[in-house]
Short mmCIF file of N, CA and C in Angstrom, two decimals:
data_model
loop_
_atom_site.label_atom_id
_atom_site.label_comp_id
_atom_site.label_asym_id
_atom_site.label_seq_id
_atom_site.Cartn_x
_atom_site.Cartn_y
_atom_site.Cartn_z
N UNK A 279 14.37 -12.16 8.31
CA UNK A 279 13.16 -11.84 7.60
C UNK A 279 12.56 -10.55 8.17
N UNK A 280 12.40 -9.55 7.32
CA UNK A 280 11.92 -8.25 7.77
C UNK A 280 10.41 -8.28 8.00
N UNK A 281 9.99 -7.49 8.96
CA UNK A 281 8.57 -7.37 9.26
C UNK A 281 8.03 -6.06 8.70
N UNK A 282 6.71 -5.95 8.68
CA UNK A 282 6.07 -4.71 8.25
C UNK A 282 6.50 -3.56 9.15
N UNK A 283 6.64 -3.82 10.43
CA UNK A 283 7.10 -2.78 11.37
C UNK A 283 8.46 -2.23 10.94
N UNK A 284 9.38 -3.11 10.58
CA UNK A 284 10.70 -2.68 10.14
C UNK A 284 10.62 -1.90 8.83
N UNK A 285 9.76 -2.32 7.94
CA UNK A 285 9.58 -1.58 6.68
C UNK A 285 9.11 -0.16 6.95
N UNK A 286 8.13 -0.03 7.84
CA UNK A 286 7.60 1.29 8.17
C UNK A 286 8.64 2.15 8.88
N UNK A 287 9.48 1.52 9.71
CA UNK A 287 10.53 2.28 10.40
C UNK A 287 11.53 2.84 9.40
N UNK A 288 11.81 2.10 8.34
CA UNK A 288 12.80 2.58 7.38
C UNK A 288 12.20 3.53 6.34
N UNK A 289 10.98 3.30 5.93
CA UNK A 289 10.39 4.15 4.89
C UNK A 289 9.56 5.30 5.44
N UNK A 290 9.14 5.17 6.68
CA UNK A 290 8.25 6.16 7.27
C UNK A 290 6.83 5.64 7.30
N UNK A 291 6.06 6.15 8.23
CA UNK A 291 4.71 5.63 8.39
C UNK A 291 3.64 6.69 8.12
N UNK A 292 4.02 7.73 7.40
CA UNK A 292 3.04 8.76 7.08
C UNK A 292 1.92 8.16 6.23
N UNK A 293 0.69 8.48 6.60
CA UNK A 293 -0.48 7.95 5.92
C UNK A 293 -1.19 9.10 5.22
N UNK A 294 -1.42 8.94 3.93
CA UNK A 294 -2.18 9.94 3.18
C UNK A 294 -3.60 9.41 3.03
N UNK A 295 -4.55 10.20 3.48
CA UNK A 295 -5.94 9.73 3.53
C UNK A 295 -6.90 10.77 2.98
N UNK A 296 -8.08 10.28 2.65
CA UNK A 296 -9.16 11.13 2.17
C UNK A 296 -10.46 10.55 2.70
N UNK A 297 -11.49 11.37 2.77
CA UNK A 297 -12.79 10.90 3.22
C UNK A 297 -13.59 10.29 2.08
N UNK A 298 -14.54 9.42 2.40
CA UNK A 298 -15.31 8.73 1.37
C UNK A 298 -16.24 9.65 0.58
N UNK A 299 -16.61 10.80 1.14
CA UNK A 299 -17.51 11.71 0.44
C UNK A 299 -16.78 12.75 -0.39
N UNK A 300 -15.45 12.76 -0.34
CA UNK A 300 -14.67 13.70 -1.15
C UNK A 300 -14.83 13.36 -2.63
N UNK A 301 -14.69 14.36 -3.47
CA UNK A 301 -14.75 14.12 -4.92
C UNK A 301 -13.50 13.38 -5.37
N UNK A 302 -13.66 12.52 -6.34
CA UNK A 302 -12.54 11.75 -6.87
C UNK A 302 -11.42 12.68 -7.35
N UNK A 303 -11.77 13.81 -7.95
CA UNK A 303 -10.74 14.74 -8.43
C UNK A 303 -9.82 15.19 -7.29
N UNK A 304 -10.38 15.35 -6.09
CA UNK A 304 -9.57 15.73 -4.93
C UNK A 304 -8.62 14.61 -4.53
N UNK A 305 -9.07 13.38 -4.65
CA UNK A 305 -8.20 12.24 -4.35
C UNK A 305 -7.05 12.17 -5.34
N UNK A 306 -7.34 12.37 -6.61
CA UNK A 306 -6.31 12.32 -7.65
C UNK A 306 -5.30 13.45 -7.44
N UNK A 307 -5.79 14.63 -7.09
CA UNK A 307 -4.89 15.76 -6.83
C UNK A 307 -3.97 15.45 -5.65
N UNK A 308 -4.54 14.88 -4.58
CA UNK A 308 -3.73 14.55 -3.40
C UNK A 308 -2.69 13.49 -3.73
N UNK A 309 -3.06 12.48 -4.50
CA UNK A 309 -2.09 11.46 -4.91
C UNK A 309 -0.95 12.10 -5.70
N UNK A 310 -1.29 12.98 -6.63
CA UNK A 310 -0.27 13.64 -7.44
C UNK A 310 0.63 14.51 -6.58
N UNK A 311 0.05 15.25 -5.65
CA UNK A 311 0.81 16.14 -4.77
C UNK A 311 1.78 15.36 -3.88
N UNK A 312 1.34 14.23 -3.39
CA UNK A 312 2.16 13.42 -2.47
C UNK A 312 3.02 12.39 -3.18
N UNK A 313 2.81 12.21 -4.47
CA UNK A 313 3.61 11.24 -5.22
C UNK A 313 3.32 9.80 -4.85
N UNK A 314 2.05 9.50 -4.59
CA UNK A 314 1.66 8.14 -4.22
C UNK A 314 0.61 7.63 -5.20
N UNK A 315 0.44 6.32 -5.24
CA UNK A 315 -0.51 5.71 -6.16
C UNK A 315 -1.82 5.33 -5.53
N UNK A 316 -1.96 5.56 -4.22
CA UNK A 316 -3.21 5.21 -3.54
C UNK A 316 -3.33 6.00 -2.24
N UNK A 317 -4.56 6.12 -1.80
CA UNK A 317 -4.86 6.76 -0.52
C UNK A 317 -5.73 5.83 0.30
N UNK A 318 -5.57 5.86 1.61
CA UNK A 318 -6.55 5.17 2.44
C UNK A 318 -7.76 6.07 2.55
N UNK A 319 -8.91 5.46 2.64
CA UNK A 319 -10.16 6.20 2.78
C UNK A 319 -10.63 5.99 4.21
N UNK A 320 -10.72 7.10 4.95
CA UNK A 320 -11.08 7.03 6.37
C UNK A 320 -12.42 7.68 6.62
N UNK A 321 -13.26 6.98 7.35
CA UNK A 321 -14.53 7.55 7.81
C UNK A 321 -14.21 8.60 8.88
N UNK A 322 -15.14 9.52 9.13
CA UNK A 322 -14.94 10.43 10.28
C UNK A 322 -14.73 9.56 11.53
N UNK A 323 -13.75 9.90 12.32
CA UNK A 323 -13.41 9.08 13.48
C UNK A 323 -12.25 8.15 13.20
N UNK A 324 -11.81 8.07 11.93
CA UNK A 324 -10.60 7.33 11.62
C UNK A 324 -10.76 5.88 11.23
N UNK A 325 -11.99 5.34 11.15
CA UNK A 325 -12.17 3.94 10.77
C UNK A 325 -11.87 3.77 9.28
N UNK A 326 -11.12 2.72 8.95
CA UNK A 326 -10.76 2.43 7.57
C UNK A 326 -12.01 2.04 6.78
N UNK A 327 -12.29 2.80 5.72
CA UNK A 327 -13.45 2.51 4.86
C UNK A 327 -13.02 1.82 3.58
N UNK A 328 -11.78 2.09 3.14
CA UNK A 328 -11.32 1.50 1.91
C UNK A 328 -10.00 2.07 1.45
N UNK A 329 -9.66 1.75 0.22
CA UNK A 329 -8.45 2.27 -0.44
C UNK A 329 -8.89 2.72 -1.83
N UNK A 330 -8.41 3.89 -2.23
CA UNK A 330 -8.67 4.37 -3.59
C UNK A 330 -7.32 4.55 -4.28
N UNK A 331 -7.24 4.05 -5.50
CA UNK A 331 -5.96 4.06 -6.22
C UNK A 331 -6.11 4.64 -7.62
N UNK A 332 -4.97 4.88 -8.23
CA UNK A 332 -4.96 5.33 -9.62
C UNK A 332 -5.64 4.29 -10.51
N UNK A 333 -5.48 3.05 -10.18
CA UNK A 333 -6.12 1.97 -10.94
C UNK A 333 -7.64 2.08 -10.84
N UNK A 334 -8.16 2.38 -9.65
CA UNK A 334 -9.60 2.58 -9.49
C UNK A 334 -10.07 3.73 -10.37
N UNK A 335 -9.30 4.82 -10.38
CA UNK A 335 -9.64 5.98 -11.20
C UNK A 335 -9.69 5.60 -12.68
N UNK A 336 -8.66 4.93 -13.13
CA UNK A 336 -8.59 4.57 -14.55
C UNK A 336 -9.74 3.65 -14.95
N UNK A 337 -10.05 2.69 -14.13
CA UNK A 337 -11.07 1.70 -14.49
C UNK A 337 -12.50 2.17 -14.24
N UNK A 338 -12.70 2.96 -13.20
CA UNK A 338 -14.07 3.30 -12.81
C UNK A 338 -14.50 4.72 -13.13
N UNK A 339 -13.57 5.55 -13.52
CA UNK A 339 -13.90 6.92 -13.94
C UNK A 339 -13.61 7.07 -15.43
N UNK A 340 -12.36 6.91 -15.80
CA UNK A 340 -11.94 7.13 -17.19
C UNK A 340 -12.67 6.17 -18.13
N UNK A 341 -12.57 4.87 -17.89
CA UNK A 341 -13.16 3.90 -18.81
C UNK A 341 -14.68 3.93 -18.84
N UNK A 342 -15.29 4.34 -17.73
CA UNK A 342 -16.75 4.39 -17.68
C UNK A 342 -17.30 5.77 -18.04
N UNK A 343 -16.40 6.72 -18.35
CA UNK A 343 -16.84 8.04 -18.77
C UNK A 343 -17.54 8.84 -17.68
N UNK A 344 -17.17 8.59 -16.43
CA UNK A 344 -17.80 9.30 -15.31
C UNK A 344 -17.03 10.59 -15.02
N UNK A 345 -17.64 11.47 -14.27
CA UNK A 345 -17.01 12.73 -13.89
C UNK A 345 -16.26 12.59 -12.58
N UNK A 346 -14.98 12.94 -12.59
CA UNK A 346 -14.21 12.87 -11.35
C UNK A 346 -14.58 14.00 -10.40
N UNK A 347 -15.24 15.03 -10.90
CA UNK A 347 -15.69 16.13 -10.04
C UNK A 347 -16.99 15.80 -9.32
N UNK A 348 -17.83 14.99 -9.97
CA UNK A 348 -19.16 14.70 -9.42
C UNK A 348 -19.27 13.34 -8.74
N UNK A 349 -18.22 12.54 -8.82
CA UNK A 349 -18.26 11.20 -8.25
C UNK A 349 -17.53 11.18 -6.92
N UNK A 350 -18.19 10.70 -5.87
CA UNK A 350 -17.50 10.60 -4.58
C UNK A 350 -16.54 9.40 -4.56
N UNK A 351 -15.51 9.53 -3.77
CA UNK A 351 -14.51 8.47 -3.62
C UNK A 351 -15.16 7.14 -3.27
N UNK A 352 -16.19 7.15 -2.42
CA UNK A 352 -16.82 5.89 -1.99
C UNK A 352 -17.34 5.07 -3.17
N UNK A 353 -17.66 5.73 -4.29
CA UNK A 353 -18.20 5.01 -5.44
C UNK A 353 -17.14 4.25 -6.23
N UNK A 354 -15.88 4.57 -6.05
CA UNK A 354 -14.84 3.87 -6.83
C UNK A 354 -13.81 3.15 -5.95
N UNK A 355 -13.82 3.41 -4.65
CA UNK A 355 -12.80 2.82 -3.77
C UNK A 355 -12.99 1.32 -3.65
N UNK A 356 -11.94 0.66 -3.22
CA UNK A 356 -12.01 -0.74 -2.85
C UNK A 356 -12.40 -0.77 -1.38
N UNK A 357 -13.63 -1.20 -1.12
CA UNK A 357 -14.12 -1.28 0.26
C UNK A 357 -13.57 -2.54 0.91
N UNK A 358 -13.43 -2.52 2.21
CA UNK A 358 -12.91 -3.67 2.97
C UNK A 358 -11.61 -4.20 2.37
N UNK A 359 -10.59 -3.34 2.30
CA UNK A 359 -9.32 -3.78 1.69
C UNK A 359 -8.60 -4.81 2.56
N UNK A 360 -7.72 -5.55 1.93
CA UNK A 360 -6.84 -6.48 2.63
C UNK A 360 -5.89 -5.64 3.48
N UNK A 361 -5.72 -6.01 4.73
CA UNK A 361 -4.82 -5.27 5.63
C UNK A 361 -3.81 -6.22 6.24
N UNK A 362 -2.76 -5.64 6.81
CA UNK A 362 -1.74 -6.42 7.49
C UNK A 362 -1.45 -5.79 8.84
N UNK A 363 -0.70 -6.51 9.65
CA UNK A 363 -0.29 -6.04 10.97
C UNK A 363 1.22 -5.80 10.98
N UNK A 364 1.71 -4.99 11.91
CA UNK A 364 3.15 -4.72 11.97
C UNK A 364 4.01 -5.97 12.13
N UNK A 365 3.48 -7.01 12.71
CA UNK A 365 4.25 -8.24 12.96
C UNK A 365 4.36 -9.12 11.73
N UNK A 366 3.58 -8.86 10.70
CA UNK A 366 3.59 -9.71 9.51
C UNK A 366 4.94 -9.61 8.79
N UNK A 367 5.36 -10.71 8.22
CA UNK A 367 6.64 -10.78 7.52
C UNK A 367 6.50 -10.28 6.08
N UNK A 368 7.54 -9.63 5.59
CA UNK A 368 7.53 -9.08 4.23
C UNK A 368 7.25 -10.15 3.17
N UNK A 369 7.87 -11.33 3.23
CA UNK A 369 7.58 -12.34 2.21
C UNK A 369 6.10 -12.79 2.21
N UNK A 370 5.49 -12.85 3.37
CA UNK A 370 4.07 -13.21 3.45
C UNK A 370 3.21 -12.12 2.81
N UNK A 371 3.60 -10.87 3.03
CA UNK A 371 2.88 -9.75 2.42
C UNK A 371 3.08 -9.75 0.91
N UNK A 372 4.28 -10.10 0.46
CA UNK A 372 4.54 -10.19 -0.97
C UNK A 372 3.64 -11.25 -1.60
N UNK A 373 3.50 -12.38 -0.95
CA UNK A 373 2.61 -13.43 -1.45
C UNK A 373 1.16 -12.93 -1.49
N UNK A 374 0.77 -12.17 -0.50
CA UNK A 374 -0.58 -11.62 -0.42
C UNK A 374 -0.87 -10.68 -1.58
N UNK A 375 0.02 -9.73 -1.84
CA UNK A 375 -0.23 -8.79 -2.94
C UNK A 375 -0.18 -9.50 -4.29
N UNK A 376 0.67 -10.50 -4.41
CA UNK A 376 0.76 -11.26 -5.65
C UNK A 376 -0.51 -12.07 -5.90
N UNK A 377 -0.94 -12.81 -4.89
CA UNK A 377 -2.11 -13.67 -5.03
C UNK A 377 -3.41 -12.89 -5.19
N UNK A 378 -3.52 -11.77 -4.51
CA UNK A 378 -4.75 -10.96 -4.55
C UNK A 378 -4.72 -9.91 -5.66
N UNK A 379 -3.57 -9.77 -6.32
CA UNK A 379 -3.38 -8.78 -7.38
C UNK A 379 -3.73 -7.37 -6.90
N UNK A 380 -3.13 -7.02 -5.78
CA UNK A 380 -3.29 -5.69 -5.21
C UNK A 380 -1.93 -5.05 -5.05
N UNK A 381 -1.89 -3.75 -4.81
CA UNK A 381 -0.61 -3.05 -4.75
C UNK A 381 -0.35 -2.34 -3.43
N UNK A 382 -1.38 -2.19 -2.60
CA UNK A 382 -1.23 -1.43 -1.36
C UNK A 382 -1.90 -2.16 -0.20
N UNK A 383 -1.19 -2.21 0.92
CA UNK A 383 -1.70 -2.88 2.12
C UNK A 383 -1.71 -1.89 3.29
N UNK A 384 -2.89 -1.47 3.72
CA UNK A 384 -2.93 -0.66 4.94
C UNK A 384 -2.47 -1.50 6.13
N UNK A 385 -1.75 -0.87 7.04
CA UNK A 385 -1.24 -1.55 8.23
C UNK A 385 -2.11 -1.08 9.40
N UNK A 386 -2.72 -2.04 10.10
CA UNK A 386 -3.63 -1.71 11.20
C UNK A 386 -3.09 -2.16 12.54
N UNK A 387 -3.32 -1.31 13.55
CA UNK A 387 -3.07 -1.65 14.94
C UNK A 387 -4.33 -1.23 15.70
N UNK A 388 -4.98 -2.20 16.34
CA UNK A 388 -6.23 -1.92 17.07
C UNK A 388 -7.24 -1.19 16.20
N UNK A 389 -7.35 -1.58 14.94
CA UNK A 389 -8.31 -0.99 14.03
C UNK A 389 -7.94 0.38 13.47
N UNK A 390 -6.76 0.87 13.82
CA UNK A 390 -6.31 2.19 13.38
C UNK A 390 -5.20 2.02 12.35
N UNK A 391 -5.27 2.81 11.27
CA UNK A 391 -4.25 2.74 10.21
C UNK A 391 -2.99 3.44 10.71
N UNK A 392 -1.88 2.69 10.73
CA UNK A 392 -0.60 3.25 11.19
C UNK A 392 0.43 3.35 10.07
N UNK A 393 0.05 2.94 8.88
CA UNK A 393 0.96 3.00 7.75
C UNK A 393 0.36 2.28 6.55
N UNK A 394 1.07 2.36 5.45
CA UNK A 394 0.69 1.66 4.22
C UNK A 394 1.97 1.08 3.62
N UNK A 395 1.89 -0.18 3.23
CA UNK A 395 3.01 -0.85 2.57
C UNK A 395 2.60 -1.11 1.13
N UNK A 396 3.46 -0.71 0.21
CA UNK A 396 3.16 -0.92 -1.21
C UNK A 396 3.94 -2.11 -1.74
N UNK A 397 3.55 -2.55 -2.92
CA UNK A 397 4.26 -3.66 -3.55
C UNK A 397 5.73 -3.27 -3.78
N UNK A 398 5.98 -2.00 -4.08
CA UNK A 398 7.36 -1.53 -4.25
C UNK A 398 8.17 -1.67 -2.98
N UNK A 399 7.57 -1.34 -1.84
CA UNK A 399 8.24 -1.49 -0.54
C UNK A 399 8.60 -2.96 -0.30
N UNK A 400 7.68 -3.84 -0.66
CA UNK A 400 7.89 -5.27 -0.43
C UNK A 400 8.96 -5.84 -1.36
N UNK A 401 8.94 -5.44 -2.60
CA UNK A 401 9.96 -5.89 -3.55
C UNK A 401 11.34 -5.45 -3.06
N UNK A 402 11.45 -4.20 -2.65
CA UNK A 402 12.72 -3.68 -2.14
C UNK A 402 13.19 -4.50 -0.94
N UNK A 403 12.30 -4.80 -0.01
CA UNK A 403 12.66 -5.56 1.19
C UNK A 403 13.13 -6.97 0.84
N UNK A 404 12.43 -7.63 -0.05
CA UNK A 404 12.80 -8.99 -0.44
C UNK A 404 14.15 -8.99 -1.15
N UNK A 405 14.38 -8.01 -2.04
CA UNK A 405 15.67 -7.92 -2.73
C UNK A 405 16.80 -7.68 -1.74
N UNK A 406 16.59 -6.78 -0.79
CA UNK A 406 17.62 -6.50 0.22
C UNK A 406 17.92 -7.74 1.05
N UNK A 407 16.89 -8.50 1.40
CA UNK A 407 17.07 -9.73 2.17
C UNK A 407 17.87 -10.76 1.36
N UNK A 408 17.54 -10.91 0.09
CA UNK A 408 18.25 -11.85 -0.76
C UNK A 408 19.70 -11.43 -0.96
N UNK A 409 19.93 -10.13 -1.11
CA UNK A 409 21.29 -9.62 -1.26
C UNK A 409 22.12 -9.91 -0.02
N UNK A 410 21.50 -9.72 1.15
CA UNK A 410 22.18 -9.98 2.42
C UNK A 410 22.55 -11.47 2.52
N UNK A 411 21.61 -12.34 2.17
CA UNK A 411 21.88 -13.78 2.22
C UNK A 411 22.98 -14.17 1.25
N UNK A 412 22.97 -13.58 0.06
CA UNK A 412 24.00 -13.86 -0.95
C UNK A 412 25.37 -13.43 -0.43
N UNK A 413 25.46 -12.27 0.19
CA UNK A 413 26.73 -11.81 0.74
C UNK A 413 27.23 -12.75 1.83
N UNK A 414 26.33 -13.23 2.67
CA UNK A 414 26.72 -14.16 3.73
C UNK A 414 27.24 -15.47 3.13
N UNK A 415 26.58 -15.96 2.11
CA UNK A 415 27.03 -17.19 1.46
C UNK A 415 28.39 -17.00 0.81
N UNK A 416 28.59 -15.87 0.19
CA UNK A 416 29.89 -15.59 -0.45
C UNK A 416 31.00 -15.53 0.59
N UNK A 417 30.73 -14.90 1.73
CA UNK A 417 31.73 -14.83 2.81
C UNK A 417 32.03 -16.22 3.36
N UNK A 418 31.00 -17.04 3.49
CA UNK A 418 31.18 -18.40 4.00
C UNK A 418 32.04 -19.21 3.03
N UNK A 419 31.74 -19.10 1.75
CA UNK A 419 32.47 -19.88 0.74
C UNK A 419 33.93 -19.45 0.67
N UNK A 420 34.20 -18.16 0.78
CA UNK A 420 35.57 -17.67 0.65
C UNK A 420 36.38 -17.77 1.94
N UNK A 421 35.74 -18.13 3.02
CA UNK A 421 36.52 -18.22 4.29
C UNK A 421 36.95 -19.61 4.61
#
């Protein structure tokens, strides 16, 4: 069973972040530039303030007719997001994102963000684990 630490080791632990007072348009530009669907929102000093995603933009800017230039990230972000630790198992994280209907999990160590795991990362890990188990069963049956 793979852990969050192992997922970060294989995918990388680069964290894309923005401040809570930045304009939403800047967050959207950064997401597009980096090819990600969410950013962690960090207070000065690095404390996790929230997560802002494309979903937040669509629901809280586009649908409400607000200006992405005049609205700060703090107004649309998900404050106090669900987080995980490096020791957490991928299947437990998959259950978490499924039950909470979220797509991104910041990974914290001593209150500091050290990575982000997405639902895509978790799906990939679970599929790889199942494939490995299937191969082992096939080898057992044929031997």
